[in-house]
Short mmCIF file of C-alpha atoms in Angstrom, two decimals:
data_model
loop_
_atom_site.label_atom_id
_atom_site.label_comp_id
_atom_site.label_asym_id
_atom_site.label_seq_id
_atom_site.Cartn_x
_atom_site.Cartn_y
_atom_site.Cartn_z
CA MET A 185 -5.84 3.75 -120.26
CA MET A 186 -7.28 0.14 -119.31
CA THR A 187 -6.38 -1.50 -122.85
CA TYR A 188 -2.63 -0.54 -121.78
CA ILE A 189 -2.77 -1.15 -117.85
CA VAL A 190 -0.58 -4.24 -118.36
CA PHE A 191 2.13 -2.00 -120.10
CA ILE A 192 1.53 0.48 -117.14
CA LEU A 193 1.89 -2.13 -114.43
CA SER A 194 4.96 -3.65 -115.94
CA VAL A 195 6.70 -0.21 -116.09
CA ILE A 196 6.02 0.15 -112.45
CA PHE A 197 7.30 -3.39 -112.11
CA VAL A 198 10.61 -2.70 -113.60
CA VAL A 199 10.88 0.73 -111.65
CA SER A 200 10.41 -1.13 -108.48
CA PHE A 201 12.83 -3.70 -109.38
CA VAL A 202 15.35 -1.02 -110.09
CA GLY A 203 14.61 0.41 -106.62
CA PHE A 204 15.77 -2.63 -104.84
CA SER A 205 18.60 -3.47 -107.10
CA SER A 206 20.30 -0.28 -106.42
CA LYS A 207 20.83 -1.91 -102.94
CA PRO A 208 19.53 0.71 -100.25
CA SER A 209 19.03 -1.02 -96.99
CA PRO A 210 16.97 -4.58 -96.73
CA ILE A 211 14.29 -2.73 -95.19
CA TYR A 212 13.63 -0.31 -97.94
CA GLY A 213 14.25 -3.35 -100.43
CA GLY A 214 11.40 -5.31 -98.58
CA LEU A 215 9.37 -2.24 -99.01
CA VAL A 216 9.72 -2.11 -102.90
CA LEU A 217 9.17 -5.79 -102.93
CA ILE A 218 5.73 -5.45 -101.51
CA VAL A 219 4.84 -2.94 -104.42
CA SER A 220 6.46 -5.20 -107.02
CA GLY A 221 4.65 -8.18 -105.77
CA GLY A 222 1.18 -6.25 -105.87
CA VAL A 223 1.90 -4.91 -109.10
CA GLY A 224 3.08 -8.44 -110.32
CA CYS A 225 -0.16 -9.87 -109.09
CA GLY A 226 -2.00 -7.00 -111.13
CA ILE A 227 -0.26 -8.06 -114.17
CA ILE A 228 -1.16 -11.85 -113.62
CA MET A 229 -4.66 -11.06 -112.88
CA ASN A 230 -5.15 -9.21 -116.16
CA PHE A 231 -4.14 -12.23 -118.08
CA GLY A 232 -7.00 -13.95 -116.25
CA GLY A 233 -5.12 -15.57 -113.57
CA SER A 234 -6.94 -14.67 -110.29
CA PHE A 235 -5.81 -17.76 -108.54
CA LEU A 236 -2.11 -17.07 -108.96
CA GLY A 237 -2.60 -13.35 -108.07
CA LEU A 238 -4.04 -14.34 -104.85
CA MET A 239 -1.07 -16.88 -104.19
CA VAL A 240 1.25 -14.09 -104.91
CA PHE A 241 -0.58 -12.05 -101.97
CA LEU A 242 -0.86 -14.70 -99.73
CA ILE A 243 2.25 -16.91 -99.91
CA TYR A 244 4.92 -14.54 -101.51
CA LEU A 245 3.92 -11.27 -99.57
CA GLY A 246 1.95 -12.65 -96.68
CA GLY A 247 4.24 -15.56 -95.97
CA MET A 248 7.71 -15.22 -97.51
CA LEU A 249 7.98 -11.30 -97.34
CA VAL A 250 6.71 -11.34 -93.80
CA VAL A 251 9.36 -13.55 -92.63
CA PHE A 252 11.88 -11.62 -94.60
CA GLY A 253 10.75 -8.43 -92.82
CA TYR A 254 10.84 -9.87 -89.43
CA THR A 255 14.49 -11.08 -89.77
CA THR A 256 15.56 -8.06 -91.23
CA ALA A 257 14.11 -5.91 -88.58
CA MET A 258 16.30 -7.82 -86.11
CA ALA A 259 19.51 -7.22 -88.02
CA THR A 260 18.91 -3.63 -89.00
CA GLU A 261 21.59 -0.62 -88.30
CA GLN A 262 20.68 2.73 -86.78
CA TYR A 263 20.58 4.53 -89.80
CA PRO A 264 19.65 2.32 -92.56
CA GLU A 265 20.73 3.51 -96.25
CA VAL A 266 17.79 5.04 -98.22
CA TRP A 267 17.96 5.67 -101.99
CA VAL A 268 18.94 9.47 -101.40
CA SER A 269 21.48 9.21 -98.75
CA ASN A 270 24.29 7.46 -100.62
CA THR A 271 25.44 9.13 -103.83
CA THR A 272 26.16 5.52 -105.39
CA VAL A 273 22.75 4.24 -104.48
CA MET A 274 21.08 7.42 -106.07
CA GLY A 275 23.35 6.98 -108.85
CA VAL A 276 22.11 3.49 -109.64
CA PHE A 277 18.83 4.10 -109.49
CA LEU A 278 18.56 7.28 -111.38
CA LEU A 279 20.57 4.98 -114.13
CA GLY A 280 18.10 2.07 -114.02
CA LEU A 281 15.12 4.73 -114.02
CA LEU A 282 16.70 6.57 -117.20
CA MET A 283 17.15 3.09 -118.94
CA GLU A 284 13.50 2.16 -118.39
CA VAL A 285 12.24 5.72 -119.47
CA MET A 286 14.21 5.16 -122.99
CA LEU A 287 12.84 1.73 -123.30
CA VAL A 288 9.33 3.18 -122.80
CA LEU A 289 9.81 5.94 -125.28
CA TYR A 290 11.07 3.18 -127.68
CA VAL A 291 8.05 1.20 -127.13
CA LEU A 292 5.88 3.95 -127.81
CA LYS A 293 7.21 4.77 -131.31
CA SER A 294 4.30 3.42 -133.17
CA GLU A 295 6.62 1.95 -136.10
CA GLU A 296 8.36 -1.36 -136.06
CA VAL A 297 11.91 -0.39 -134.68
CA GLY A 298 14.09 -3.36 -134.13
CA VAL A 299 17.39 -3.44 -131.85
CA VAL A 300 17.06 -6.83 -130.45
CA PHE A 301 13.65 -7.22 -130.07
CA LYS A 302 10.79 -5.96 -132.24
CA PHE A 303 8.43 -3.83 -130.66
CA SER A 304 5.68 -2.65 -132.80
CA GLY A 305 4.00 -0.07 -130.52
CA VAL A 306 2.07 -0.16 -127.66
CA GLY A 307 -0.40 -2.79 -129.16
CA ASP A 308 1.95 -5.58 -128.37
CA TRP A 309 0.87 -5.14 -124.60
CA ALA A 310 -2.74 -4.85 -124.89
CA ILE A 311 -4.56 -8.01 -123.92
CA TYR A 312 -7.07 -9.39 -126.45
CA ASP A 313 -9.60 -11.52 -125.10
CA THR A 314 -10.67 -13.80 -127.58
CA GLY A 315 -13.43 -15.38 -125.55
CA ASP A 316 -12.82 -18.79 -126.53
CA SER A 317 -11.80 -20.19 -123.20
CA GLY A 318 -14.97 -19.65 -121.52
CA VAL A 319 -15.78 -23.06 -120.65
CA PHE A 320 -12.88 -23.73 -118.23
CA SER A 321 -10.24 -21.26 -116.66
CA GLU A 322 -7.13 -21.73 -118.17
CA GLU A 323 -4.92 -21.34 -114.87
CA ILE A 324 -6.83 -23.37 -112.66
CA MET A 325 -6.42 -25.87 -115.18
CA GLY A 326 -2.55 -25.20 -115.20
CA VAL A 327 -2.46 -25.66 -111.50
CA ALA A 328 -4.26 -28.84 -111.78
CA ALA A 329 -1.84 -30.12 -114.45
CA LEU A 330 1.08 -29.34 -112.14
CA TYR A 331 0.17 -31.70 -109.94
CA SER A 332 -1.11 -34.47 -112.34
CA TYR A 333 1.27 -34.32 -115.42
CA GLY A 334 4.09 -32.19 -113.65
CA ALA A 335 4.31 -34.49 -110.68
CA TRP A 336 7.98 -34.67 -111.39
CA VAL A 337 8.36 -30.51 -111.36
CA VAL A 338 6.80 -30.85 -107.79
CA ILE A 339 9.20 -33.49 -106.70
CA VAL A 340 12.40 -31.58 -107.94
CA THR A 341 11.00 -28.28 -106.68
CA GLY A 342 10.08 -29.83 -103.33
CA TRP A 343 13.40 -31.54 -102.80
CA SER A 344 15.36 -28.10 -104.15
CA LEU A 345 13.58 -25.75 -101.31
CA PHE A 346 14.48 -28.64 -98.95
CA VAL A 347 17.91 -29.06 -99.82
CA GLY A 348 17.95 -25.06 -99.95
CA VAL A 349 17.11 -25.25 -96.27
CA LEU A 350 20.00 -27.58 -95.66
CA VAL A 351 22.30 -25.63 -97.60
CA ILE A 352 21.33 -22.27 -95.85
CA LEU A 353 21.64 -23.81 -92.21
CA GLU A 354 25.18 -25.63 -93.41
CA VAL A 355 26.66 -22.12 -94.52
CA THR A 356 25.57 -20.25 -91.74
CA ARG A 357 26.41 -22.64 -89.24
CA GLY A 358 30.24 -21.80 -89.18
CA ASP A 359 32.60 -24.53 -87.71
CA MET B 105 29.98 -31.61 -91.71
CA ASN B 106 27.20 -34.14 -90.21
CA PRO B 107 27.87 -37.17 -92.74
CA LEU B 108 24.23 -37.63 -93.31
CA ILE B 109 23.88 -33.82 -94.33
CA PHE B 110 27.03 -34.03 -96.46
CA THR B 111 25.54 -37.31 -98.35
CA THR B 112 22.40 -35.70 -98.94
CA ILE B 113 23.86 -32.62 -100.30
CA LEU B 114 26.21 -34.31 -102.38
CA MET B 115 23.65 -36.41 -103.95
CA THR B 116 21.78 -33.34 -104.70
CA VAL B 117 24.74 -32.23 -106.78
CA LEU B 118 24.47 -35.29 -108.71
CA LEU B 119 21.00 -35.11 -109.08
CA GLY B 120 20.94 -31.55 -110.59
CA THR B 121 23.56 -32.52 -113.14
CA MET B 122 21.45 -35.61 -114.01
CA ILE B 123 18.35 -33.64 -114.40
CA VAL B 124 20.11 -31.00 -116.47
CA MET B 125 21.50 -34.18 -118.74
CA MET B 126 17.94 -35.88 -118.84
CA SER B 127 15.36 -33.32 -119.26
CA SER B 128 13.81 -32.07 -122.40
CA HIS B 129 12.07 -29.06 -121.23
CA TRP B 130 14.26 -25.97 -120.85
CA LEU B 131 12.75 -25.03 -117.50
CA MET B 132 13.74 -28.17 -115.91
CA ILE B 133 17.33 -27.81 -117.05
CA TRP B 134 17.22 -24.28 -115.61
CA ILE B 135 16.25 -25.97 -112.22
CA GLY B 136 18.73 -28.62 -112.72
CA PHE B 137 21.58 -25.93 -112.95
CA GLU B 138 20.23 -24.08 -110.09
CA MET B 139 20.13 -27.20 -107.95
CA ASN B 140 23.46 -28.03 -108.75
CA LEU B 141 24.92 -24.67 -107.60
CA LEU B 142 22.88 -24.67 -104.71
CA ALA B 143 24.02 -27.78 -103.27
CA ILE B 144 27.84 -27.46 -104.14
CA ILE B 145 28.18 -24.09 -102.14
CA PRO B 146 28.58 -26.01 -99.10
CA ILE B 147 30.70 -28.73 -100.42
CA LEU B 148 33.02 -25.81 -101.59
CA MET B 149 33.10 -24.19 -97.98
CA LYS B 150 33.80 -27.51 -96.30
CA LYS B 151 36.57 -26.06 -94.51
CA TYR B 152 35.56 -22.69 -92.69
CA ASN B 153 38.11 -20.33 -93.54
CA PRO B 154 37.85 -16.60 -95.36
CA ARG B 155 39.47 -18.25 -98.52
CA THR B 156 36.77 -20.76 -99.01
CA MET B 157 34.09 -18.14 -98.57
CA GLU B 158 35.65 -15.90 -100.64
CA ALA B 159 36.00 -18.49 -103.36
CA SER B 160 32.65 -20.08 -102.97
CA THR B 161 30.96 -16.40 -103.09
CA LYS B 162 32.87 -15.87 -106.54
CA TYR B 163 31.53 -19.27 -107.76
CA PHE B 164 27.84 -18.49 -106.56
CA LEU B 165 27.98 -14.94 -108.24
CA THR B 166 29.45 -15.98 -111.52
CA GLN B 167 27.32 -19.00 -112.02
CA ALA B 168 24.21 -17.26 -110.94
CA THR B 169 24.72 -14.44 -113.60
CA ALA B 170 25.14 -17.34 -116.14
CA SER B 171 21.99 -18.94 -115.08
CA MET B 172 20.20 -15.66 -115.39
CA LEU B 173 21.51 -15.33 -119.10
CA LEU B 174 20.56 -18.99 -119.67
CA MET B 175 16.94 -17.93 -118.34
CA MET B 176 16.94 -15.11 -120.74
CA ALA B 177 18.01 -17.03 -123.60
CA ILE B 178 15.50 -19.53 -122.96
CA ILE B 179 12.74 -16.99 -122.87
CA ILE B 180 13.79 -15.44 -126.08
CA ASN B 181 13.59 -18.99 -127.77
CA LEU B 182 10.06 -19.22 -126.06
CA MET B 183 8.96 -16.08 -127.39
CA HIS B 184 10.28 -16.85 -131.13
CA SER B 185 9.27 -20.66 -131.46
CA GLY B 186 6.70 -20.86 -129.22
CA GLN B 187 7.99 -24.04 -127.51
CA TRP B 188 9.85 -25.30 -124.72
CA THR B 189 11.66 -28.19 -125.93
CA ILE B 190 15.16 -28.52 -126.19
CA THR B 191 16.31 -28.96 -129.67
CA LYS B 192 18.24 -26.60 -131.69
CA VAL B 193 17.81 -22.87 -130.67
CA PHE B 194 15.77 -21.00 -133.24
CA ASN B 195 16.68 -17.54 -132.87
CA PRO B 196 20.36 -16.24 -133.24
CA THR B 197 20.29 -13.93 -130.50
CA ALA B 198 19.02 -16.57 -128.01
CA SER B 199 21.73 -18.95 -129.31
CA ILE B 200 24.35 -16.32 -128.89
CA ILE B 201 23.33 -15.34 -125.38
CA MET B 202 22.82 -19.18 -124.48
CA THR B 203 26.41 -19.76 -125.64
CA SER B 204 27.82 -17.14 -123.69
CA ALA B 205 25.65 -18.28 -120.69
CA LEU B 206 27.00 -21.97 -121.03
CA ALA B 207 30.64 -20.63 -121.62
CA MET B 208 30.53 -18.57 -118.50
CA LYS B 209 29.36 -21.92 -116.57
CA LEU B 210 32.39 -23.89 -118.10
CA GLY B 211 34.82 -21.36 -117.84
CA LEU B 212 35.75 -20.29 -121.27
CA THR B 213 37.59 -17.11 -122.26
CA PRO B 214 36.29 -14.14 -121.93
CA PHE B 215 34.48 -15.71 -118.91
CA HIS B 216 37.51 -17.58 -117.47
CA PHE B 217 38.52 -15.18 -114.46
CA TRP B 218 36.94 -17.04 -111.70
CA VAL B 219 38.57 -20.51 -112.36
CA PRO B 220 41.80 -20.21 -111.11
CA GLU B 221 40.65 -17.94 -108.07
CA VAL B 222 37.67 -20.51 -106.95
CA THR B 223 40.05 -23.35 -107.68
CA GLN B 224 42.71 -21.94 -105.62
CA GLY B 225 40.71 -21.03 -102.30
CA ILE B 226 39.22 -24.49 -102.00
CA SER B 227 40.33 -27.91 -100.81
CA LEU B 228 41.77 -30.25 -103.24
CA THR B 229 38.62 -32.75 -102.99
CA SER B 230 36.28 -29.90 -103.72
CA GLY B 231 38.46 -28.60 -106.35
CA LEU B 232 38.43 -32.19 -107.83
CA ILE B 233 34.52 -31.93 -108.03
CA LEU B 234 34.33 -28.41 -109.47
CA LEU B 235 36.61 -29.07 -112.52
CA THR B 236 35.37 -32.64 -113.29
CA TRP B 237 31.82 -32.97 -112.40
CA GLN B 238 30.46 -29.29 -112.88
CA LYS B 239 31.76 -29.33 -116.43
CA LEU B 240 29.12 -32.21 -117.35
CA ALA B 241 25.97 -30.20 -117.08
CA PRO B 242 27.09 -27.36 -119.44
CA MET B 243 28.74 -29.27 -121.60
CA SER B 244 25.70 -31.74 -122.23
CA ILE B 245 23.49 -28.77 -122.90
CA LEU B 246 26.07 -27.16 -125.69
CA TYR B 247 26.00 -30.95 -127.22
CA GLN B 248 22.57 -30.55 -127.68
CA ILE B 249 22.12 -27.07 -129.11
CA SER B 250 25.32 -27.42 -131.13
CA PRO B 251 23.83 -27.26 -134.71
CA SER B 252 22.70 -23.72 -133.82
CA ILE B 253 25.56 -22.19 -132.32
CA ASN B 254 27.18 -19.26 -134.14
CA LEU B 255 30.39 -20.79 -135.30
CA ASN B 256 32.43 -17.32 -134.96
CA ILE B 257 31.76 -17.00 -131.27
CA LEU B 258 32.35 -20.52 -130.63
CA LEU B 259 35.84 -20.68 -132.24
CA THR B 260 37.01 -17.44 -131.08
CA MET B 261 36.31 -18.56 -127.54
CA ALA B 262 37.68 -21.73 -128.02
CA VAL B 263 41.17 -20.31 -129.43
CA LEU B 264 41.16 -17.57 -126.89
CA SER B 265 40.57 -20.43 -124.05
CA ILE B 266 43.58 -22.40 -125.37
CA LEU B 267 45.78 -19.30 -125.64
CA VAL B 268 44.62 -18.03 -121.89
CA GLY B 269 44.92 -21.73 -120.55
CA GLY B 270 48.52 -21.77 -121.81
CA TRP B 271 49.89 -18.41 -120.90
CA GLY B 272 48.02 -18.06 -117.74
CA GLY B 273 49.38 -21.36 -116.08
CA LEU B 274 53.02 -20.55 -116.90
CA ASN B 275 53.62 -18.40 -114.12
CA GLN B 276 52.06 -20.69 -111.50
CA THR B 277 53.55 -22.79 -108.66
CA GLN B 278 50.38 -23.21 -106.86
CA LEU B 279 49.03 -26.63 -108.17
CA ARG B 280 45.37 -25.97 -108.06
CA LYS B 281 45.77 -22.95 -110.24
CA ILE B 282 47.95 -24.93 -112.55
CA MET B 283 44.99 -27.16 -112.77
CA ALA B 284 42.54 -24.53 -113.14
CA TYR B 285 44.23 -23.06 -116.34
CA SER B 286 44.65 -26.64 -117.71
CA SER B 287 40.88 -27.09 -117.19
CA ILE B 288 40.23 -23.72 -119.35
CA ALA B 289 42.68 -25.05 -122.01
CA HIS B 290 41.01 -28.30 -122.17
CA MET B 291 37.53 -26.58 -122.46
CA GLY B 292 38.84 -24.55 -125.23
CA TRP B 293 39.95 -27.81 -127.02
CA MET B 294 36.39 -29.55 -126.52
CA THR B 295 34.40 -26.50 -127.77
CA ALA B 296 36.54 -25.97 -130.69
CA VAL B 297 35.14 -29.24 -132.24
CA LEU B 298 31.77 -28.97 -130.93
CA ALA B 299 30.28 -27.52 -134.14
CA TYR B 300 32.04 -30.01 -136.42
CA ASN B 301 31.75 -33.29 -134.65
CA PRO B 302 30.25 -33.02 -131.19
CA THR B 303 31.10 -36.82 -130.24
CA LEU B 304 34.79 -35.86 -130.25
CA THR B 305 33.91 -33.21 -127.41
CA MET B 306 32.17 -35.85 -125.59
CA LEU B 307 35.30 -38.19 -125.86
CA ASN B 308 37.64 -35.31 -124.93
CA MET B 309 35.51 -34.45 -121.92
CA LEU B 310 35.87 -38.26 -120.73
CA ILE B 311 39.44 -38.36 -121.05
CA TYR B 312 40.13 -35.17 -119.63
CA ILE B 313 37.76 -36.32 -116.72
CA MET B 314 39.85 -39.25 -116.22
CA MET B 315 43.30 -37.47 -116.19
CA THR B 316 42.29 -34.75 -114.04
CA LEU B 317 40.77 -36.95 -111.52
CA THR B 318 44.24 -38.83 -111.79
CA MET B 319 46.08 -36.01 -111.17
CA PHE B 320 43.99 -34.59 -108.30
CA MET B 321 44.22 -37.86 -106.56
CA LEU B 322 47.87 -38.05 -107.05
CA PHE B 323 48.09 -34.61 -105.28
CA ILE B 324 45.59 -35.63 -102.70
CA HIS B 325 47.75 -38.65 -101.95
CA SER B 326 50.85 -36.70 -101.33
CA SER B 327 48.90 -33.79 -99.59
CA SER B 328 50.62 -31.29 -101.79
CA THR B 329 49.13 -28.10 -103.20
CA THR B 330 52.31 -26.40 -104.20
CA THR B 331 55.09 -27.47 -106.70
CA LEU B 332 57.72 -27.25 -103.78
CA SER B 333 55.38 -29.72 -102.01
CA LEU B 334 54.91 -32.07 -104.82
CA SER B 335 58.94 -32.12 -105.41
CA HIS B 336 59.21 -33.95 -102.12
CA THR B 337 56.77 -36.80 -103.25
CA TRP B 338 60.33 -38.65 -103.93
CA ASN B 339 60.76 -39.17 -100.39
CA LYS B 340 57.13 -40.33 -99.34
CA THR B 341 56.11 -42.40 -102.09
CA PRO B 342 58.65 -42.76 -104.98
CA LEU B 343 56.29 -44.51 -107.00
CA THR B 344 53.76 -41.63 -107.46
CA THR B 345 56.66 -39.68 -108.95
CA THR B 346 56.65 -42.16 -111.87
CA LEU B 347 52.86 -41.53 -112.15
CA ILE B 348 52.76 -38.09 -111.87
CA LEU B 349 55.21 -38.02 -114.67
CA ILE B 350 52.87 -40.12 -116.75
CA THR B 351 49.98 -38.58 -115.98
CA LEU B 352 51.31 -35.22 -116.65
CA LEU B 353 52.74 -35.85 -119.96
CA SER B 354 49.34 -37.36 -120.93
CA MET B 355 47.41 -34.17 -120.02
CA GLY B 356 49.88 -32.38 -122.32
CA GLY B 357 48.89 -34.56 -125.08
CA LEU B 358 51.96 -36.48 -125.87
CA PRO B 359 51.74 -39.56 -128.17
CA PRO B 360 52.05 -42.86 -126.85
CA LEU B 361 49.78 -41.64 -124.10
CA SER B 362 45.97 -41.55 -124.13
CA GLY B 363 46.09 -37.42 -123.73
CA PHE B 364 47.12 -37.57 -127.56
CA MET B 365 43.89 -39.19 -128.69
CA PRO B 366 41.57 -36.57 -128.08
CA LYS B 367 43.82 -33.90 -129.94
CA TRP B 368 44.58 -36.15 -132.51
CA MET B 369 41.02 -36.69 -133.30
CA ILE B 370 40.10 -33.24 -132.96
CA ILE B 371 42.89 -31.95 -135.38
CA GLN B 372 41.97 -34.58 -137.91
CA GLU B 373 38.29 -33.67 -137.74
CA LEU B 374 39.05 -29.92 -138.23
CA THR B 375 41.17 -30.45 -140.84
CA LYS B 376 38.70 -32.84 -142.81
CA ASN B 377 36.25 -29.47 -142.44
CA ASN B 378 39.07 -27.47 -144.57
CA SER B 379 40.36 -25.50 -141.61
CA ILE B 380 44.03 -25.85 -141.57
CA ILE B 381 45.28 -22.59 -139.90
CA LEU B 382 42.99 -23.06 -136.51
CA PRO B 383 44.13 -26.51 -135.77
CA THR B 384 47.89 -25.61 -136.37
CA LEU B 385 47.24 -22.65 -134.01
CA MET B 386 45.70 -24.77 -131.48
CA ALA B 387 48.58 -27.40 -131.52
CA ILE B 388 51.06 -24.93 -131.41
CA MET B 389 49.24 -23.27 -128.49
CA ALA B 390 49.20 -26.70 -126.62
CA LEU B 391 52.74 -26.38 -126.20
CA LEU B 392 52.55 -23.60 -123.45
CA ASN B 393 50.32 -26.37 -121.62
CA LEU B 394 53.03 -29.03 -122.10
CA TYR B 395 56.07 -26.48 -120.99
CA PHE B 396 54.23 -26.04 -117.52
CA TYR B 397 53.54 -29.75 -117.05
CA MET B 398 57.04 -30.49 -117.96
CA ARG B 399 58.25 -27.78 -115.32
CA LEU B 400 56.22 -30.07 -112.78
CA THR B 401 57.50 -33.24 -113.89
CA TYR B 402 61.01 -32.01 -113.80
CA SER B 403 60.80 -30.79 -110.24
CA THR B 404 58.80 -33.60 -109.23
CA SER B 405 60.34 -36.76 -111.02
CA LEU B 406 63.24 -36.01 -112.86
CA THR B 407 65.24 -34.02 -110.25
CA MET B 408 65.66 -34.02 -106.64
CA PHE B 409 64.45 -30.31 -105.99
CA PRO B 410 67.20 -28.23 -104.17
CA SER B 411 65.88 -28.02 -100.31
CA THR B 412 67.73 -27.71 -97.10
CA ASN B 413 68.39 -30.77 -95.36
CA ASN B 414 65.54 -30.89 -92.67
CA MET B 415 63.04 -30.30 -95.40
CA LYS B 416 63.96 -33.47 -97.31
CA MET B 417 61.84 -35.67 -94.93
CA LYS B 418 58.42 -35.38 -95.75
CA TRP B 419 56.16 -35.86 -92.51
CA GLN B 420 54.18 -39.00 -93.15
CA PHE B 421 50.71 -38.77 -92.48
CA GLU B 422 48.56 -41.82 -92.35
CA THR B 423 47.80 -43.23 -96.04
CA LYS B 424 44.76 -41.82 -97.54
CA ARG B 425 42.70 -44.48 -99.13
CA ILE B 426 42.42 -43.08 -102.85
CA THR B 427 39.45 -44.74 -104.60
CA PHE B 428 40.31 -46.28 -107.65
CA LEU B 429 43.64 -44.89 -108.37
CA PRO B 430 45.25 -47.58 -110.12
CA PRO B 431 42.55 -48.10 -112.76
CA LEU B 432 42.47 -44.25 -113.24
CA ILE B 433 46.16 -44.22 -113.95
CA VAL B 434 45.87 -47.08 -116.31
CA MET B 435 43.31 -45.47 -118.07
CA SER B 436 44.88 -41.87 -118.40
CA SER B 437 47.83 -43.44 -119.92
CA LEU B 438 47.29 -46.44 -121.84
CA LEU B 439 44.09 -45.77 -123.86
CA LEU B 440 45.76 -44.60 -127.22
CA PRO B 441 45.73 -48.15 -129.07
CA LEU B 442 42.06 -48.51 -128.57
CA THR B 443 41.50 -45.50 -130.57
CA PRO B 444 40.08 -47.73 -133.63
CA MET B 445 37.14 -48.37 -131.09
CA LEU B 446 35.87 -44.92 -131.78
CA SER B 447 34.50 -46.22 -134.87
CA ILE B 448 31.40 -47.61 -132.64
CA LEU B 449 30.32 -43.93 -131.94
CA ASP B 450 28.89 -43.70 -135.47
#
């Protein structure tokens, strides 16, 4: 099972995305986001990115999602919608689950079947550790490269975040 | 809106498009599109009423979907070619998805449904930015991936856009919806020649932007958003009726005016590539466009529209200062003799 852990985690990832895309109340969406954040962290760590996984937990779950949870708690209604309370929500959730199950069965067929993508069995998803890059960790070097060669990316994303706040304030300000 | 914030947000719209046009890494291009989309939402919502809110929401939803499709195409391209530089797209699936995403951003058929509704819901100046500046970024990406676009899909979308732009605009009296359908039709002309000679796409884009700028500025000058209101401009500034006549006929593609130049070049380029039926169809369908432009000129400049006596006086607001209107009018009507200059583009 450990060889195919990335595949299993990715299935849980997609299922939790389906869980909040079927639009229950935001509180339950936030709950499912926590699960998907944790599972996403697991996927990243399996590729050797322990620093990025930690950042997911700290910044994404512990920073942004906490703020989201507080604001949702302030704006919530008396009987928030769960997945089973509304037929539409449950229908969409089941549809998403069904499509994921079909995809999983399709991946698990060990011959190469090509519809849009060619999956050649679950072997595609196993991580092969070549053991080459043992001198330095790739993802720490990637983070370092972001702040040296990728300075333009930092400027652009920083500016986008700043303008994002401005835009949100403008839109919600009203007259 | 606070002028400082408004300037910042407007500059971010410009920055977003610049990033899209300048970048060589697919992720930066996607970031540029998102920055552009994010920053134009408050510009579309400058006046706070339910119509602008609804129009901005529709715009945001369609453009966000298009950005998601673009990201998927980028990742499929990455999976099959292993690199992020923007050159031709190596995988047919990625190419088709990317073309659809960019067509959604431009408003080509079958993704054109948002254009009239969004343009109608926002103010004239915001509509101006939406129909001119926002077309630059997706068109620049289409230009860069043009060697690898699936020709069937591109030409189908182009011809259908010209058709929809012509037929859809026939039943409209609201000026913003007319300009929206005109935009759909012009995008169709631009993408039809994309696979054969992308330079002509850029030429058409340039002339289309000039003409649309002129039209919108003339509408802003006479503060009119309906045909009825436009037909009273003879009362306010009789000169603008002549200018509206000239510019509208130029948009329709009539010969001595500069709007004829892109259509002529496009038809010539298509026939050089041995497709005869397609440019014939396109030219015939451009007549639909010409019909509703002619209807506008008929009610505005050629006749005095019937109205009751007390409606004949248009209330004179303080004259708005319209930037660059005279040069724009000159450029959108008199550029045809400069066509031989196109040889420098080789």
